[in-house]
Amino acid sequence: MKRYVLLLLLFISFSGYAQNTINNYKYVLVPEKFSFLKEQDQYRLNTLAKFLLTEKGFETYFDNFELPTAIANNKCDALHAEVLEKKGMFTTNLTLLLKDCKGNIIFKSKEGKSREKEYKTSYNLALRDAFTSLDEVKYAYNGTVNTDQQVAATTTTVTAPVATATVPVSAAVIATAKPVTVETNQPAGTLYAQPTANGYQLIDTTPKKVLTLSRTSVQDYFIADNETANGIVLKKNGAWFFEYYKDGKLMAEKLLIKF
């Protein structure tokens, strides 16, 4: 009997752990400075992490900003993003971790890599490479939140055998991510693309550099930087757009680019 009870406890404990996935969380908190960087949001890496998590479907906030009441009162309702760097001779190696409020790792990405020599480009490409691991996970918030009560349930003493029944699942309930509102600005004029080692720089007729584009592994998809905002430039329905976040809002500037 004691052996049966012990096995049952282990099964309950394992089941509770296995069910704790990113789908149990609606929110992610991102620090303003990762531990391996010297400055806040250096290379716009924290902003990029926040952008990519929001793109995945999470509601994402910097952890020292004013937070919504839903998580300000209990940060255990949110995952905490962490990015680790592994030193390499000729490569930048970054790994994304999503942890619960007790420091348990709920998700760990692959090691994102980049061999670019320029620091900003290399860190950006390595982080984006790490984030591709999230593409393999079908994230959909399931409406549940992990609480201390759920954890406590795994340590409850069982005094008698418990009969269990298998309940067939007739349908999967899939949560729909909250739609993102995009504020779109019209193009100011034609920009001319000049090739660089990693992509292009876009200049206007002044001539003045307006945007720097860095290539990615996806066609018509660039990492973009205009010195004040970090985002992406991509082609949609035959038109080019520069998308980035400003004050928590997703902005999209339509571009006229001549390559």
Coordinates of C-alpha atoms in Angstrom, one line a residue:
M1 CA 0.0 0.0 0.0
K2 CA 2.8 2.4 0.9
R3 CA 4.5 1.7 -2.3
Y4 CA 1.3 2.4 -4.2
V5 CA 0.8 5.7 -2.4
L6 CA 4.4 6.8 -3.1
L7 CA 4.0 6.0 -6.8
L8 CA 0.8 7.9 -6.9
L9 CA 2.4 11.0 -5.3
L10 CA 5.2 10.9 -7.8
F11 CA 2.8 10.7 -10.7
I12 CA 0.7 13.6 -9.4
S13 CA 3.9 15.7 -8.9
F14 CA 5.2 14.9 -12.3
S15 CA 1.8 15.6 -13.9
G16 CA 1.6 19.0 -12.2
Y17 CA 5.1 19.9 -13.5
A18 CA 4.4 18.7 -17.0
Q19 CA 1.3 20.8 -17.3
N20 CA 3.2 24.0 -16.4
T21 CA 3.9 25.3 -19.9
I22 CA 4.0 28.7 -21.6
N23 CA 0.4 28.3 -22.5
N24 CA -0.5 28.8 -18.8
Y25 CA 0.7 32.4 -19.0
K26 CA -0.7 35.5 -20.7
Y27 CA 2.0 37.9 -19.6
V28 CA 5.8 38.2 -19.9
L29 CA 8.0 40.6 -18.0
V30 CA 11.2 41.7 -19.8
P31 CA 14.0 43.4 -17.8
E32 CA 15.4 46.7 -19.1
K33 CA 18.9 45.3 -18.9
F34 CA 20.1 41.8 -19.5
S35 CA 22.9 40.6 -17.1
F36 CA 25.6 40.3 -19.8
L37 CA 25.1 43.9 -21.0
K38 CA 26.6 47.1 -19.5
E39 CA 23.7 49.5 -20.2
Q40 CA 20.0 49.5 -20.2
D41 CA 18.5 48.3 -23.5
Q42 CA 22.0 48.2 -25.0
Y43 CA 21.9 47.5 -28.7
R44 CA 18.1 47.8 -28.4
L45 CA 18.2 44.1 -27.4
N46 CA 15.6 44.3 -24.6
T47 CA 13.2 46.2 -26.9
L48 CA 13.8 43.6 -29.5
A49 CA 13.0 40.7 -27.0
K50 CA 9.8 42.5 -26.0
F51 CA 8.8 43.0 -29.6
L52 CA 9.4 39.4 -30.5
L53 CA 7.5 38.1 -27.5
T54 CA 4.5 40.4 -28.4
E55 CA 4.7 39.1 -31.9
K56 CA 4.4 35.6 -30.6
G57 CA 1.1 36.5 -28.8
F58 CA 2.1 37.4 -25.2
E59 CA 1.2 40.6 -23.5
T60 CA 4.6 41.9 -22.7
Y61 CA 5.8 44.6 -20.4
F62 CA 9.2 46.0 -19.1
D63 CA 9.4 44.8 -15.5
N64 CA 10.1 48.3 -14.0
F65 CA 7.3 50.1 -15.8
E66 CA 3.8 50.7 -14.5
L67 CA 2.2 47.3 -14.8
P68 CA -1.5 46.5 -15.3
T69 CA -3.3 45.6 -12.1
A70 CA -3.6 41.9 -13.2
I71 CA 0.1 41.3 -12.7
A72 CA 1.1 44.3 -10.5
N73 CA -0.6 42.5 -7.6
N74 CA 0.8 39.1 -8.4
K75 CA 3.9 38.8 -10.6
C76 CA 3.5 35.0 -10.4
D77 CA 0.9 35.4 -13.1
A78 CA 3.6 36.4 -15.5
L79 CA 6.7 34.7 -17.0
H80 CA 10.0 36.5 -16.6
A81 CA 12.3 36.7 -19.7
E82 CA 16.0 36.2 -19.4
V83 CA 18.7 36.1 -22.0
L84 CA 22.0 34.4 -21.4
E85 CA 25.2 34.9 -23.4
K86 CA 27.8 32.1 -23.9
K87 CA 31.2 33.6 -24.8
G88 CA 32.6 32.5 -28.1
M89 CA 35.7 33.4 -30.1
F90 CA 34.1 34.3 -33.4
T91 CA 30.4 33.9 -32.6
T92 CA 27.7 35.6 -30.5
N93 CA 25.7 32.9 -28.7
L94 CA 22.4 33.8 -26.9
T95 CA 19.8 31.7 -25.2
L96 CA 16.3 32.7 -24.2
L97 CA 14.8 31.6 -20.9
L98 CA 11.2 32.0 -19.7
K99 CA 10.9 31.5 -16.0
D100 CA 8.1 31.5 -13.5
C101 CA 8.2 33.7 -10.4
K102 CA 10.1 31.0 -8.4
G103 CA 12.9 30.8 -11.0
N104 CA 11.7 27.5 -12.6
I105 CA 12.5 27.4 -16.3
I106 CA 9.3 26.9 -18.2
F107 CA 10.9 27.4 -21.7
K108 CA 14.5 27.3 -22.9
S109 CA 15.4 28.1 -26.5
K110 CA 18.1 26.8 -28.6
E111 CA 21.4 28.7 -28.6
G112 CA 21.0 31.4 -31.2
K113 CA 24.2 32.2 -33.1
S114 CA 25.6 34.9 -35.3
R115 CA 29.1 35.4 -36.8
E116 CA 28.6 39.1 -37.7
K117 CA 31.5 41.3 -36.5
E118 CA 29.4 44.4 -35.7
Y119 CA 28.1 44.0 -32.1
K120 CA 24.6 45.4 -32.6
T121 CA 23.9 43.4 -35.7
S122 CA 25.4 40.2 -34.2
Y123 CA 23.4 40.4 -31.0
N124 CA 20.2 41.2 -32.9
L125 CA 20.7 38.2 -35.3
A126 CA 21.6 35.8 -32.5
L127 CA 18.6 36.8 -30.4
R128 CA 16.3 36.4 -33.4
D129 CA 17.9 33.0 -34.1
A130 CA 17.2 31.9 -30.5
F131 CA 13.6 33.1 -30.8
T132 CA 13.0 30.7 -33.7
S133 CA 12.6 28.0 -31.1
L134 CA 9.3 29.6 -30.1
D135 CA 8.1 29.1 -33.7
E136 CA 8.1 25.3 -32.9
V137 CA 5.7 25.9 -29.9
K138 CA 2.0 26.4 -30.7
Y139 CA 1.5 29.1 -28.1
A140 CA -2.1 29.8 -27.2
Y141 CA -3.0 31.1 -23.7
N142 CA -5.4 28.5 -22.2
G143 CA -6.8 30.8 -19.5
T144 CA -5.2 29.0 -16.5
V145 CA -2.7 30.5 -14.1
N146 CA -0.3 28.5 -12.0
T147 CA -0.9 29.3 -8.3
D148 CA 0.7 28.2 -5.0
Q149 CA -2.5 26.2 -4.3
Q150 CA -1.7 24.1 -7.4
V151 CA 1.8 23.5 -6.2
A152 CA 0.6 22.6 -2.8
A153 CA -1.7 20.0 -4.2
T154 CA 1.3 18.0 -5.3
T155 CA 2.4 17.5 -1.7
T156 CA -0.9 16.5 -0.2
T157 CA -0.7 13.2 1.7
V158 CA -2.8 10.4 0.2
T159 CA -4.3 8.1 2.7
A160 CA -6.2 5.8 0.3
P161 CA -6.0 4.6 -3.3
V162 CA -7.7 7.0 -5.7
A163 CA -9.6 5.7 -8.7
T164 CA -9.0 7.6 -11.9
A165 CA -10.9 7.6 -15.1
T166 CA -9.8 8.6 -18.5
V167 CA -12.1 11.3 -20.0
P168 CA -12.0 11.4 -23.8
V169 CA -11.4 14.9 -25.2
S170 CA -13.9 15.7 -27.9
A171 CA -12.5 19.0 -28.9
A172 CA -9.5 21.2 -28.3
V173 CA -10.1 24.7 -26.9
I174 CA -7.7 27.2 -28.6
A175 CA -7.4 30.7 -27.2
T176 CA -7.2 33.4 -29.7
A177 CA -4.4 35.9 -29.2
K178 CA -5.5 39.5 -28.6
P179 CA -5.2 41.4 -32.0
V180 CA -2.5 44.0 -32.2
T181 CA -3.6 47.5 -33.3
V182 CA -1.2 48.9 -35.9
E183 CA -0.8 52.7 -36.4
T184 CA 0.3 53.2 -40.0
N185 CA 2.1 56.2 -41.4
Q186 CA 2.3 57.0 -45.1
P187 CA 5.7 57.2 -46.9
A188 CA 7.5 60.6 -46.8
G189 CA 9.4 60.0 -50.1
T190 CA 11.5 57.6 -52.1
L191 CA 14.4 55.9 -50.3
Y192 CA 17.4 54.5 -52.2
A193 CA 19.0 51.3 -51.1
Q194 CA 22.8 51.2 -51.0
P195 CA 24.4 47.7 -50.4
T196 CA 26.4 47.2 -47.2
A197 CA 28.3 44.2 -45.9
N198 CA 25.2 42.9 -44.0
G199 CA 22.3 44.3 -46.1
Y200 CA 21.5 47.9 -47.1
Q201 CA 21.4 51.4 -45.9
L202 CA 18.4 53.5 -47.1
I203 CA 19.1 57.1 -48.0
D204 CA 16.8 60.0 -49.0
T205 CA 17.4 62.7 -51.6
T206 CA 19.3 64.9 -49.2
P207 CA 21.3 62.5 -49.1
K208 CA 20.8 61.4 -45.5
K209 CA 20.8 57.9 -44.1
V210 CA 17.3 57.0 -42.9
L211 CA 17.4 53.3 -42.1
T212 CA 19.9 50.5 -41.8
L213 CA 18.7 47.1 -42.9
S214 CA 20.4 43.8 -41.9
R215 CA 19.7 40.6 -43.7
T216 CA 17.9 37.7 -42.1
S217 CA 17.4 34.1 -43.3
V218 CA 13.9 35.1 -44.4
Q219 CA 13.4 36.7 -47.9
D220 CA 12.1 40.3 -47.8
Y221 CA 12.5 40.5 -44.0
F222 CA 15.2 42.7 -42.5
I223 CA 16.3 43.8 -39.0
A224 CA 15.9 47.6 -39.2
D225 CA 17.3 50.5 -37.2
N226 CA 16.9 54.3 -37.6
E227 CA 19.0 55.2 -34.5
T228 CA 15.8 55.9 -32.4
A229 CA 13.8 52.8 -33.1
N230 CA 14.7 49.1 -33.6
G231 CA 12.3 46.9 -35.6
I232 CA 11.8 45.1 -38.8
V233 CA 11.3 46.0 -42.5
L234 CA 9.2 43.5 -44.4
K235 CA 7.2 43.2 -47.6
K236 CA 3.5 42.8 -47.4
N237 CA 1.2 42.7 -50.4
G238 CA 3.8 44.2 -52.6
A239 CA 4.6 47.1 -50.3
W240 CA 7.5 47.7 -47.8
F241 CA 6.8 48.5 -44.2
F242 CA 9.0 49.5 -41.2
E243 CA 7.4 48.1 -38.0
Y244 CA 8.5 49.0 -34.5
Y245 CA 7.1 49.7 -31.1
K246 CA 6.7 53.2 -29.7
D247 CA 5.3 53.8 -26.2
G248 CA 3.8 50.4 -26.2
K249 CA 2.0 50.9 -29.6
L250 CA 2.9 49.0 -32.8
M251 CA 3.8 51.5 -35.5
A252 CA 4.1 50.8 -39.2
E253 CA 5.7 53.2 -41.6
K254 CA 5.1 52.5 -45.3
L255 CA 8.3 52.8 -47.3
L256 CA 9.0 53.5 -51.0
I257 CA 12.3 51.8 -51.6
K258 CA 14.3 51.7 -54.8
F259 CA 16.8 48.9 -54.8

